[in-house]
mmCIF file with all atom_site columns, N, CA and C in Angstrom:
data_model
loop_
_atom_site.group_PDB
_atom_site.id
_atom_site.type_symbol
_atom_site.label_atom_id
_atom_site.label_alt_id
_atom_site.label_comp_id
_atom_site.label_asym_id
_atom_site.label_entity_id
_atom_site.label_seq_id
_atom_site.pdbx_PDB_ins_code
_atom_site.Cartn_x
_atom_site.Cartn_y
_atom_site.Cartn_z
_atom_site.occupancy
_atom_site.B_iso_or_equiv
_atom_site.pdbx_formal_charge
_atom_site.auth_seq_id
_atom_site.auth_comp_id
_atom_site.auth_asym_id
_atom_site.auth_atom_id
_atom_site.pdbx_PDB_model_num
ATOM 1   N N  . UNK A 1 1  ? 46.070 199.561 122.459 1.00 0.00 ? 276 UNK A N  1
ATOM 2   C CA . UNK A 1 1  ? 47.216 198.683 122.602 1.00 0.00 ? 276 UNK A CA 1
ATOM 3   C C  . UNK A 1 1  ? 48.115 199.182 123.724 1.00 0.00 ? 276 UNK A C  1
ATOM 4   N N  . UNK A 1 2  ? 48.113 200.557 123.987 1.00 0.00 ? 277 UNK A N  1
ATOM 5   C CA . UNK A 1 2  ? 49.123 201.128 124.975 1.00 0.00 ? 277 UNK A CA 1
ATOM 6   C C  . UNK A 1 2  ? 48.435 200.848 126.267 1.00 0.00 ? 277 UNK A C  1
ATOM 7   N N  . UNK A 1 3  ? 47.235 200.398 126.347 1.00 0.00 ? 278 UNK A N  1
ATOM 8   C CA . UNK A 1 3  ? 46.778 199.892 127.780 1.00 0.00 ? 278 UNK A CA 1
ATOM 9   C C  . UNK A 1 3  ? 47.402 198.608 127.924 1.00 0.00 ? 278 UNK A C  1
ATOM 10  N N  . UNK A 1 4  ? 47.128 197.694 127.100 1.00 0.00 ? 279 UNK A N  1
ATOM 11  C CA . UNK A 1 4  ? 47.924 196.294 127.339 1.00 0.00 ? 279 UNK A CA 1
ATOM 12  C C  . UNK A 1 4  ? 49.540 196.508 127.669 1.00 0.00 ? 279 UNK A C  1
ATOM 13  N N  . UNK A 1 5  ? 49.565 197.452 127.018 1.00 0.00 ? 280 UNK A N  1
ATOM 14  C CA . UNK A 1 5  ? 51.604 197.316 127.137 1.00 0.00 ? 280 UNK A CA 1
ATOM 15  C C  . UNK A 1 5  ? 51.817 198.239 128.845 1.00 0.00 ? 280 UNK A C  1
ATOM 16  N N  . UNK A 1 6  ? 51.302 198.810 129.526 1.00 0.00 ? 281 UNK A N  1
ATOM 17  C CA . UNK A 1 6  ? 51.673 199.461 130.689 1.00 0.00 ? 281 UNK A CA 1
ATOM 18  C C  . UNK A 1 6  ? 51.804 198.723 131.724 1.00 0.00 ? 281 UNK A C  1
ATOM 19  N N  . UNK A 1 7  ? 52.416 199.253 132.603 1.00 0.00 ? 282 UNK A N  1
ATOM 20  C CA . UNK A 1 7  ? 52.481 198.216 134.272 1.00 0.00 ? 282 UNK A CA 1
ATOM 21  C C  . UNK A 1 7  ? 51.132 198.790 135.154 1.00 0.00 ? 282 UNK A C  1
ATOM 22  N N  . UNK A 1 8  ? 50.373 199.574 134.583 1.00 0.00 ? 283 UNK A N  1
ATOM 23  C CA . UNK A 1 8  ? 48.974 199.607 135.294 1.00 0.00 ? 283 UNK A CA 1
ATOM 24  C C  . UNK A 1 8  ? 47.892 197.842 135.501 1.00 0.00 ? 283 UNK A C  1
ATOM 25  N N  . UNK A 1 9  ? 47.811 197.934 137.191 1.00 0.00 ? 284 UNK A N  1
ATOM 26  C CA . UNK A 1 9  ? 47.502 197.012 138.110 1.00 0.00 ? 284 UNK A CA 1
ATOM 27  C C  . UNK A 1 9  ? 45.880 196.540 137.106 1.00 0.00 ? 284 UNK A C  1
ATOM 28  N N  . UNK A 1 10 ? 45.582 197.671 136.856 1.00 0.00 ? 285 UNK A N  1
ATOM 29  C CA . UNK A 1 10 ? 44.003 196.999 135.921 1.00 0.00 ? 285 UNK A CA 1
ATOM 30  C C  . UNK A 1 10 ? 44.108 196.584 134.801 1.00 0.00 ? 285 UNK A C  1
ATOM 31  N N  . UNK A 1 11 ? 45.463 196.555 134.319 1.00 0.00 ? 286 UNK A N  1
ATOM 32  C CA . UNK A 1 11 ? 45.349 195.962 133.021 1.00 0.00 ? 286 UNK A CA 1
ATOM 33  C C  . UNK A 1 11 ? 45.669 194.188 133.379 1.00 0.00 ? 286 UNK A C  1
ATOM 34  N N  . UNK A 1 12 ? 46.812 194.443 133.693 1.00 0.00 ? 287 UNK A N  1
ATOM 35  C CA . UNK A 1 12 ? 47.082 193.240 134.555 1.00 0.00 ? 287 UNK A CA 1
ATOM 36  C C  . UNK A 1 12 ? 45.781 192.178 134.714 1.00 0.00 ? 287 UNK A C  1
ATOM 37  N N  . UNK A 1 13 ? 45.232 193.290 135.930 1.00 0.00 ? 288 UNK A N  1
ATOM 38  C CA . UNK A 1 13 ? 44.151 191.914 136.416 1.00 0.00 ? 288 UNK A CA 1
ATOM 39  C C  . UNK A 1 13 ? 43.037 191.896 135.004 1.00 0.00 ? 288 UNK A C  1
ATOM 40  N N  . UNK A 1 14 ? 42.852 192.941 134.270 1.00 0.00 ? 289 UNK A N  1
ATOM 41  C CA . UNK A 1 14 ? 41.604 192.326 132.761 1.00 0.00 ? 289 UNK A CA 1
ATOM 42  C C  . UNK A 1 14 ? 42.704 191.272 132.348 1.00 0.00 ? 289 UNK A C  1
ATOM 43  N N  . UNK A 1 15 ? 44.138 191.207 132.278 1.00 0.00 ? 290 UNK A N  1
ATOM 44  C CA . UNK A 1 15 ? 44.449 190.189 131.885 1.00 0.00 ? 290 UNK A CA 1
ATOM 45  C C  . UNK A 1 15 ? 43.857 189.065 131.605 1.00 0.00 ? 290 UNK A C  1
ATOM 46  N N  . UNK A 1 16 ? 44.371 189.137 133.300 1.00 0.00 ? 291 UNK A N  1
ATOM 47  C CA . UNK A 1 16 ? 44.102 187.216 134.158 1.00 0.00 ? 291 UNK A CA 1
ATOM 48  C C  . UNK A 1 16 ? 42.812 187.119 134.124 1.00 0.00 ? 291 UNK A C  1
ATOM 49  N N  . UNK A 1 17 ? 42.041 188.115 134.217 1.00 0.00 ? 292 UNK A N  1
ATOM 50  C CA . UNK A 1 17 ? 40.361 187.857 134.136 1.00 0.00 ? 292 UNK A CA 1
ATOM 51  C C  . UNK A 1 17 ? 39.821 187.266 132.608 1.00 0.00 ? 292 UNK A C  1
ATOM 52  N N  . UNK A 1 18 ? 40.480 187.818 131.469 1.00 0.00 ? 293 UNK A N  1
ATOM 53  C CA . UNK A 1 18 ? 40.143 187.683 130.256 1.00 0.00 ? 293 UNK A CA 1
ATOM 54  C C  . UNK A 1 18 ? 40.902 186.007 130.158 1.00 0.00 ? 293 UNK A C  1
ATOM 55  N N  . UNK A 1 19 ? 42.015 185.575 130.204 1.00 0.00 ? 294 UNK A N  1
ATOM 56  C CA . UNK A 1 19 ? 42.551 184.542 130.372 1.00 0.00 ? 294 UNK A CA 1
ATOM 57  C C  . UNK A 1 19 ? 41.812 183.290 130.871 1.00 0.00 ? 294 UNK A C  1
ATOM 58  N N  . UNK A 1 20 ? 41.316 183.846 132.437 1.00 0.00 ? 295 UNK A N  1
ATOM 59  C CA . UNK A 1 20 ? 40.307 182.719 132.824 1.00 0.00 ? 295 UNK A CA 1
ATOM 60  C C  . UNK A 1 20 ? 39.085 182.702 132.256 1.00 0.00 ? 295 UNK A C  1
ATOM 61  N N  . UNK A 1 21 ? 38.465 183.428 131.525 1.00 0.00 ? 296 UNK A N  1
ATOM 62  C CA . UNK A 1 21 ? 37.374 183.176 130.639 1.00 0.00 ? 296 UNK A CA 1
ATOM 63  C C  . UNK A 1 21 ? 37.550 182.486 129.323 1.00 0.00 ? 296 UNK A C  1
ATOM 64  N N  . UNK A 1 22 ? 39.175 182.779 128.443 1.00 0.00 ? 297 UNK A N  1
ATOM 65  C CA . UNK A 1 22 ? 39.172 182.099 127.479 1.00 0.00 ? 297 UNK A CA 1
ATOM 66  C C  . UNK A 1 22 ? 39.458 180.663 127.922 1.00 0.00 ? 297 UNK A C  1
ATOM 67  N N  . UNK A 1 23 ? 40.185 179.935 129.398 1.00 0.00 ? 298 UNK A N  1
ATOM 68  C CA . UNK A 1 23 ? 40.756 178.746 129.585 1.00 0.00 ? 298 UNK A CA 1
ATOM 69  C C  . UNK A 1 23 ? 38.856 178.060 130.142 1.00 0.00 ? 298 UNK A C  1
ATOM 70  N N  . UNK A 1 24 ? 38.422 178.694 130.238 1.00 0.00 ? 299 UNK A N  1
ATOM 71  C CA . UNK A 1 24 ? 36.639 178.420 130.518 1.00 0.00 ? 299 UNK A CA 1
ATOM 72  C C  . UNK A 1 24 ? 35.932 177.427 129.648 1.00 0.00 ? 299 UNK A C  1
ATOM 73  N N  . UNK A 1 25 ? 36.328 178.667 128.061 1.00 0.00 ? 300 UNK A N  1
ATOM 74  C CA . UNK A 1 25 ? 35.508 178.609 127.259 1.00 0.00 ? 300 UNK A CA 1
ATOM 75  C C  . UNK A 1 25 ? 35.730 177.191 126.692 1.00 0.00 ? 300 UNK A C  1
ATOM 76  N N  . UNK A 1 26 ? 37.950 177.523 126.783 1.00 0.00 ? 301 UNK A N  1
ATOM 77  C CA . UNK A 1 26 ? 38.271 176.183 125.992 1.00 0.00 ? 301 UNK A CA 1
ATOM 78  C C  . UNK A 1 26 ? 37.675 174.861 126.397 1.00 0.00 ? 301 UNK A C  1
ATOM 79  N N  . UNK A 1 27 ? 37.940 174.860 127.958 1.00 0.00 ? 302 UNK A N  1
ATOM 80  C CA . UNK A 1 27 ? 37.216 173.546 128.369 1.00 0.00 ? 302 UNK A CA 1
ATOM 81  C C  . UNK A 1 27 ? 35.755 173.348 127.637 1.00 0.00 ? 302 UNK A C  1
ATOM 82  N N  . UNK A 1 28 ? 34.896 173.700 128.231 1.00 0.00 ? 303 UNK A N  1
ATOM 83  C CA . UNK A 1 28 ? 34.001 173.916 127.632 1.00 0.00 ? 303 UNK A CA 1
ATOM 84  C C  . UNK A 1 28 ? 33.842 173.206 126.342 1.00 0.00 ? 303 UNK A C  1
ATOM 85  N N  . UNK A 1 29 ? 34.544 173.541 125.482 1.00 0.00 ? 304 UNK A N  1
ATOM 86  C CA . UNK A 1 29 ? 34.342 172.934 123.928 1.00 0.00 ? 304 UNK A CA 1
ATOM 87  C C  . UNK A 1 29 ? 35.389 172.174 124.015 1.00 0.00 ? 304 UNK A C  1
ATOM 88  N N  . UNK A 1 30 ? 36.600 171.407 124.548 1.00 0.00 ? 305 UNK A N  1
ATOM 89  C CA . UNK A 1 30 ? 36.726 170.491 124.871 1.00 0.00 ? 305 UNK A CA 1
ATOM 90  C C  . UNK A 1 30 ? 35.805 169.229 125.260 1.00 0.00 ? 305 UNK A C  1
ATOM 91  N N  . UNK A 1 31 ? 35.029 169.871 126.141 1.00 0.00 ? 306 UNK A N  1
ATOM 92  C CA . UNK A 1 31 ? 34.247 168.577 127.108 1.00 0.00 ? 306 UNK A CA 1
ATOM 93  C C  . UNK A 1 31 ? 33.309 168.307 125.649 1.00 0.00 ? 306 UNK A C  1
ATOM 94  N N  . UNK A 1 32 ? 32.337 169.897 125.333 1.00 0.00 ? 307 UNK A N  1
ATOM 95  C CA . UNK A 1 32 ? 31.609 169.263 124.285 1.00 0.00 ? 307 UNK A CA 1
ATOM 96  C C  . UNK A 1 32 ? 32.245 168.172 123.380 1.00 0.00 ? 307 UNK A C  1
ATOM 97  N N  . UNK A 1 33 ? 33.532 168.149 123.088 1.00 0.00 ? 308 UNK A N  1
ATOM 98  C CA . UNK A 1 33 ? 33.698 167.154 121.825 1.00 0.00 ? 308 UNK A CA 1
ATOM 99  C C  . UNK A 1 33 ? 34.281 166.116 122.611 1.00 0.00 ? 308 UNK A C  1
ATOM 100 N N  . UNK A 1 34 ? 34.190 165.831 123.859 1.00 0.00 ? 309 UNK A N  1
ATOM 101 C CA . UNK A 1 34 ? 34.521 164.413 124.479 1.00 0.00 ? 309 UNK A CA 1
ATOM 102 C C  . UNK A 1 34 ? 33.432 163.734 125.150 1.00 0.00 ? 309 UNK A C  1
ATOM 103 N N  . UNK A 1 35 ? 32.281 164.510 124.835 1.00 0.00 ? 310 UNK A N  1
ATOM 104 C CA . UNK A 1 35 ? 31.448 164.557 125.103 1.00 0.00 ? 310 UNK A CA 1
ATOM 105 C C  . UNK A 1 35 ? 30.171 163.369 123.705 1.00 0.00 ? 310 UNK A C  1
ATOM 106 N N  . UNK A 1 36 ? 30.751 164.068 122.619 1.00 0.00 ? 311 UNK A N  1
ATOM 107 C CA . UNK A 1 36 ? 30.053 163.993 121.076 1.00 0.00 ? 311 UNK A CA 1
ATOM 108 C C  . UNK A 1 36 ? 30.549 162.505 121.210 1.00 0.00 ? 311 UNK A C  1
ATOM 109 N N  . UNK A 1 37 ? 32.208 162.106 121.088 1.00 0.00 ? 312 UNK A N  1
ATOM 110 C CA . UNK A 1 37 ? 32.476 160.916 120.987 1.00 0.00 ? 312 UNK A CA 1
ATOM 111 C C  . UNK A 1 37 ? 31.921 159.701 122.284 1.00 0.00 ? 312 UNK A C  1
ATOM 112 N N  . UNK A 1 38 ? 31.653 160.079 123.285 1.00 0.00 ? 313 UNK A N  1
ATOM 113 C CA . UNK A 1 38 ? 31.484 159.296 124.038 1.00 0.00 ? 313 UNK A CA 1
ATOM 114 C C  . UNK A 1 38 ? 29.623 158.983 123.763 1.00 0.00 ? 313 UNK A C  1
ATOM 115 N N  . UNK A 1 39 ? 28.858 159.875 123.535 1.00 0.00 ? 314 UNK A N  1
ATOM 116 C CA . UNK A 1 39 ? 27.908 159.744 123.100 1.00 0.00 ? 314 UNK A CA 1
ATOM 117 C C  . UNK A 1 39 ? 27.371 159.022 121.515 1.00 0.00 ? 314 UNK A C  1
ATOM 118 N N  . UNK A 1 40 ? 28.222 159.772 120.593 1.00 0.00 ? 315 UNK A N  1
ATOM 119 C CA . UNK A 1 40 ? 27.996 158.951 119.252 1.00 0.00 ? 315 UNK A CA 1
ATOM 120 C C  . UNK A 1 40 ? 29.254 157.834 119.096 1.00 0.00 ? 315 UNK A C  1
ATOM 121 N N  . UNK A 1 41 ? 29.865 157.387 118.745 1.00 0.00 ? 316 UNK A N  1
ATOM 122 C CA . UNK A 1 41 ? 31.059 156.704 119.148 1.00 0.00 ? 316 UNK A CA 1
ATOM 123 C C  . UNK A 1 41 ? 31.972 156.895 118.008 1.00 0.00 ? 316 UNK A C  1
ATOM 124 N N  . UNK A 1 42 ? 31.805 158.125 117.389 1.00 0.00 ? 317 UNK A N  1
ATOM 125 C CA . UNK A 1 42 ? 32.095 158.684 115.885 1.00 0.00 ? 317 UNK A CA 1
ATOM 126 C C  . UNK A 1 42 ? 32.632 160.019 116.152 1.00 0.00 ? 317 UNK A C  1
ATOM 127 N N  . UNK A 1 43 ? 34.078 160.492 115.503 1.00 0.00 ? 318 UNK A N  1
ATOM 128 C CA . UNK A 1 43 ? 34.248 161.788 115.323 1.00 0.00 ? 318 UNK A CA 1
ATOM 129 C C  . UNK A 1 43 ? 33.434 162.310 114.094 1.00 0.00 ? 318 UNK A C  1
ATOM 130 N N  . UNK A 1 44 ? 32.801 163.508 114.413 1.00 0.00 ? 319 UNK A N  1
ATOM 131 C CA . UNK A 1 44 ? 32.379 164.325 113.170 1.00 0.00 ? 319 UNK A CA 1
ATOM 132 C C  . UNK A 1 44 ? 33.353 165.270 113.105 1.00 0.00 ? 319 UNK A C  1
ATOM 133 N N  . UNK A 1 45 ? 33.205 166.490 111.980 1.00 0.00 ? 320 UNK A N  1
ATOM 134 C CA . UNK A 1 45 ? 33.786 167.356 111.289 1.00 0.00 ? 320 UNK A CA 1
ATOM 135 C C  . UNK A 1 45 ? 33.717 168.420 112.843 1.00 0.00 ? 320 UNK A C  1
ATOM 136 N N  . UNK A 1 46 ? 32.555 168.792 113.118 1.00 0.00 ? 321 UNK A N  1
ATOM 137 C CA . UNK A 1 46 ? 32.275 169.866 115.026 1.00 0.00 ? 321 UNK A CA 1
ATOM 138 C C  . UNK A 1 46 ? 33.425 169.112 115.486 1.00 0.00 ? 321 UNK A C  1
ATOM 139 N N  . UNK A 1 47 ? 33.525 167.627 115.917 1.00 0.00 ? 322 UNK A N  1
ATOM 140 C CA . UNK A 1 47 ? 34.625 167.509 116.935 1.00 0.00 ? 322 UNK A CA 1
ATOM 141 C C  . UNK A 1 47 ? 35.619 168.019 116.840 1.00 0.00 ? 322 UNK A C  1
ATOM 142 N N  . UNK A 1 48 ? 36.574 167.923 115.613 1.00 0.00 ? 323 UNK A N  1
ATOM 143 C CA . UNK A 1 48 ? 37.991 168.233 114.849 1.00 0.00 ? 323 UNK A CA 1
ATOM 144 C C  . UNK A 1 48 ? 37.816 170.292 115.265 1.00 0.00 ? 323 UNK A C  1
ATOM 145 N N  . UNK A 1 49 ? 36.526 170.700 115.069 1.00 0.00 ? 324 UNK A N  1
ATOM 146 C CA . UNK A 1 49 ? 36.613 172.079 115.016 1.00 0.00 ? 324 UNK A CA 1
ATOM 147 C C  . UNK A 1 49 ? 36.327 172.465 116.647 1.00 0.00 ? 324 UNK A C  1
ATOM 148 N N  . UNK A 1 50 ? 35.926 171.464 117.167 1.00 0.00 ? 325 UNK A N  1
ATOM 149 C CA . UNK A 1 50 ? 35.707 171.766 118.694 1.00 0.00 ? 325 UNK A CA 1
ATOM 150 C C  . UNK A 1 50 ? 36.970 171.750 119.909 1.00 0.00 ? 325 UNK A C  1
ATOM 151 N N  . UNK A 1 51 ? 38.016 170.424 119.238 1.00 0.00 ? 326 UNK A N  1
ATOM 152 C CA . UNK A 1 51 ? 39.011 170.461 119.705 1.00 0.00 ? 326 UNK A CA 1
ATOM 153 C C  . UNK A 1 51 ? 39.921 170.888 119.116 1.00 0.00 ? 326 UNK A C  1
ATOM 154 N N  . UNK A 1 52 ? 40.283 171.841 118.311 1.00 0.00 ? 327 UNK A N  1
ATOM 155 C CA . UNK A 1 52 ? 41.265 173.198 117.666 1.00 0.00 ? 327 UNK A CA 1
ATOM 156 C C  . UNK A 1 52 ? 40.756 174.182 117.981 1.00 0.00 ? 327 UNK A C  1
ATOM 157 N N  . UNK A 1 53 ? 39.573 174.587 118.309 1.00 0.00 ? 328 UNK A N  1
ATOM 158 C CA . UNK A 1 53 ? 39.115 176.114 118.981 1.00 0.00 ? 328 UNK A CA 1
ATOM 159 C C  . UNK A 1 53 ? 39.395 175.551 120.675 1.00 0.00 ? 328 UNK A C  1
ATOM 160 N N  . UNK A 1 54 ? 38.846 174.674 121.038 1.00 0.00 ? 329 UNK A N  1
ATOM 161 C CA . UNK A 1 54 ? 39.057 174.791 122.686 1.00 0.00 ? 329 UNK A CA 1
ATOM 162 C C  . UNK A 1 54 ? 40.491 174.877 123.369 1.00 0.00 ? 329 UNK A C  1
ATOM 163 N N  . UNK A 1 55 ? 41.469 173.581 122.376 1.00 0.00 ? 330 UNK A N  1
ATOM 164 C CA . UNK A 1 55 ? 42.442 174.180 122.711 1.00 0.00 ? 330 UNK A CA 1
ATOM 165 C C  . UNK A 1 55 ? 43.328 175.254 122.492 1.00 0.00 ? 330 UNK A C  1
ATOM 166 N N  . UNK A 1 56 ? 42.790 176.334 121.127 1.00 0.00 ? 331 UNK A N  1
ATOM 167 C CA . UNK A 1 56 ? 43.509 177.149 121.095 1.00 0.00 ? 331 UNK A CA 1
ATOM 168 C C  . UNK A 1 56 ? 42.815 178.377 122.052 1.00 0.00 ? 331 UNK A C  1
ATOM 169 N N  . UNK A 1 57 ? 41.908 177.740 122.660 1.00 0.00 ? 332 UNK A N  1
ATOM 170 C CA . UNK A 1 57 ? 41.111 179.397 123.616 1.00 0.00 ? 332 UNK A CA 1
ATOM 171 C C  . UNK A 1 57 ? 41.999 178.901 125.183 1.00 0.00 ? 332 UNK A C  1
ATOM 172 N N  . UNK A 1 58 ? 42.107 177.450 124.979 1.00 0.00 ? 333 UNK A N  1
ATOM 173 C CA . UNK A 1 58 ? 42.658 177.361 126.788 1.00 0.00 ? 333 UNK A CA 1
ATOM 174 C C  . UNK A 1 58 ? 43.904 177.540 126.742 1.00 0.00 ? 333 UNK A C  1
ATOM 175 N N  . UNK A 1 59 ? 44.667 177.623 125.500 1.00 0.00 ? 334 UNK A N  1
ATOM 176 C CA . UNK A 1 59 ? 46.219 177.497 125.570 1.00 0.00 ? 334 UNK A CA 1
ATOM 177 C C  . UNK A 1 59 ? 46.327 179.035 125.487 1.00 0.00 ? 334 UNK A C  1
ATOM 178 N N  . UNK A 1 60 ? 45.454 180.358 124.689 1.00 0.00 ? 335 UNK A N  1
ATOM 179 C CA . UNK A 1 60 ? 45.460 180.992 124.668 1.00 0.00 ? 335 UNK A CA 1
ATOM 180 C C  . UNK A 1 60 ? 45.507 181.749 126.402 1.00 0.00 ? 335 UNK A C  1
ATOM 181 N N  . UNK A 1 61 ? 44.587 181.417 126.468 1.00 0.00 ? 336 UNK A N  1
ATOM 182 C CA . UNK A 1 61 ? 43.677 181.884 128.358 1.00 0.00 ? 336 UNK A CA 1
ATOM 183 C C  . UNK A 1 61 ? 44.975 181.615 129.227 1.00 0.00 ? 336 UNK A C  1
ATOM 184 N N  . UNK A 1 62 ? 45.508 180.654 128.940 1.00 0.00 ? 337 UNK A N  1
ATOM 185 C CA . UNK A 1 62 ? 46.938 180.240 130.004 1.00 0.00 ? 337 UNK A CA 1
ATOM 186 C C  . UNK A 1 62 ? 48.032 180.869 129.595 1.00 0.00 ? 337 UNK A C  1
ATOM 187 N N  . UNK A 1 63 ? 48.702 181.489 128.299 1.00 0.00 ? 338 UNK A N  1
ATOM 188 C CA . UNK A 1 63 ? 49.000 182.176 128.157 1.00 0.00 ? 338 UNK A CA 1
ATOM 189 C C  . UNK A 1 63 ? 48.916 183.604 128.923 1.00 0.00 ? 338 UNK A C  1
ATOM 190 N N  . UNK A 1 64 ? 47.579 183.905 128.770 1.00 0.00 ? 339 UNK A N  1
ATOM 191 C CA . UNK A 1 64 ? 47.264 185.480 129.379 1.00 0.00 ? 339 UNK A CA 1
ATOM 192 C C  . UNK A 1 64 ? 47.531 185.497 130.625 1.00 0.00 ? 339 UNK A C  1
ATOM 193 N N  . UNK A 1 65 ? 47.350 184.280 131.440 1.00 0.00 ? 340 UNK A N  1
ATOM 194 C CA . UNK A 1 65 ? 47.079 184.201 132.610 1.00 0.00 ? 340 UNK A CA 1
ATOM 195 C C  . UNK A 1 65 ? 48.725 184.694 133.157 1.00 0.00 ? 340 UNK A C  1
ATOM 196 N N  . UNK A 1 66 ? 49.320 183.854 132.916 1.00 0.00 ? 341 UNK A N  1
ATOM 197 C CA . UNK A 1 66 ? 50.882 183.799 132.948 1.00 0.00 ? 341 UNK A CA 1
ATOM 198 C C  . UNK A 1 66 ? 51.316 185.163 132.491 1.00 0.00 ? 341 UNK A C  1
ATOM 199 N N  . UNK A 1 67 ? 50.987 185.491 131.454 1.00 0.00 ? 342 UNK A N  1
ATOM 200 C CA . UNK A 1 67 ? 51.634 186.986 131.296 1.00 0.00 ? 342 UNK A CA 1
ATOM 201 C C  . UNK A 1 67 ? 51.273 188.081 132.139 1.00 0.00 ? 342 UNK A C  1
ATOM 202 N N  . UNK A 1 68 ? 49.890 187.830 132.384 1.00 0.00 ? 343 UNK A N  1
ATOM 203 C CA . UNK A 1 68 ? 49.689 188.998 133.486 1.00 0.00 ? 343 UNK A CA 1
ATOM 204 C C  . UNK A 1 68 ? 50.381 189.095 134.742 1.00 0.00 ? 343 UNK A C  1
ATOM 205 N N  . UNK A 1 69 ? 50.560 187.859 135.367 1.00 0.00 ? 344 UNK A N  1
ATOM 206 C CA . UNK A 1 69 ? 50.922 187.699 136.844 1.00 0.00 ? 344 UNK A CA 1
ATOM 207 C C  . UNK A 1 69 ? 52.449 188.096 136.694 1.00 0.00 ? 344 UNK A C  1
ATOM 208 N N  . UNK A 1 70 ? 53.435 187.462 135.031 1.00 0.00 ? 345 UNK A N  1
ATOM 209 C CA . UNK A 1 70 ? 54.918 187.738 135.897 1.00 0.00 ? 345 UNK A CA 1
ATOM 210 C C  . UNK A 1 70 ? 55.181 188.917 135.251 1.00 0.00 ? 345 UNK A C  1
ATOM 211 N N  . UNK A 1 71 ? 54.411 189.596 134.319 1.00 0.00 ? 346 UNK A N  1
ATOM 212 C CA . UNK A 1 71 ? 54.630 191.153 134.486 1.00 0.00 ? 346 UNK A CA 1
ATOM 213 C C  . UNK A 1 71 ? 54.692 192.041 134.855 1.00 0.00 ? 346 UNK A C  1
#
């Protein structure tokens, strides 16, 4: 935890690096579940769980992103 909390330049950038992988992922399972509806023309139970994980990984990822840079 004391690596995340320092003003060392490499933590920083695993930040923004870790950030842009979670805002990745979110898309990602975003598209999959806009994807499901445009294909079946039906939400299933995956969609509802596809779009609460994607957006909590891209809102997460943008988060990180932002914290790294104005720290």
């Amino acid at each position: 935890m004391r690596l995340l909390i320092s003003n060392d330049p490499i933590s920083k950038a695993t930040m923004r690096a870790t950030g842009i992988v979670l805002v990745f992922v979110g898309g990602l399972l975003l598209l999959q579940a806009w994807n499901e509806v445009q294909t079946s023309g039906r939400r299933s139970r995956t969609f509802w769980q596809d779009m609460v994980l994607g957006s909590a990984f891209a809102a997460l990822g943008v988060w990180l992103i932002v914290w790294g840079v104005l720290r």
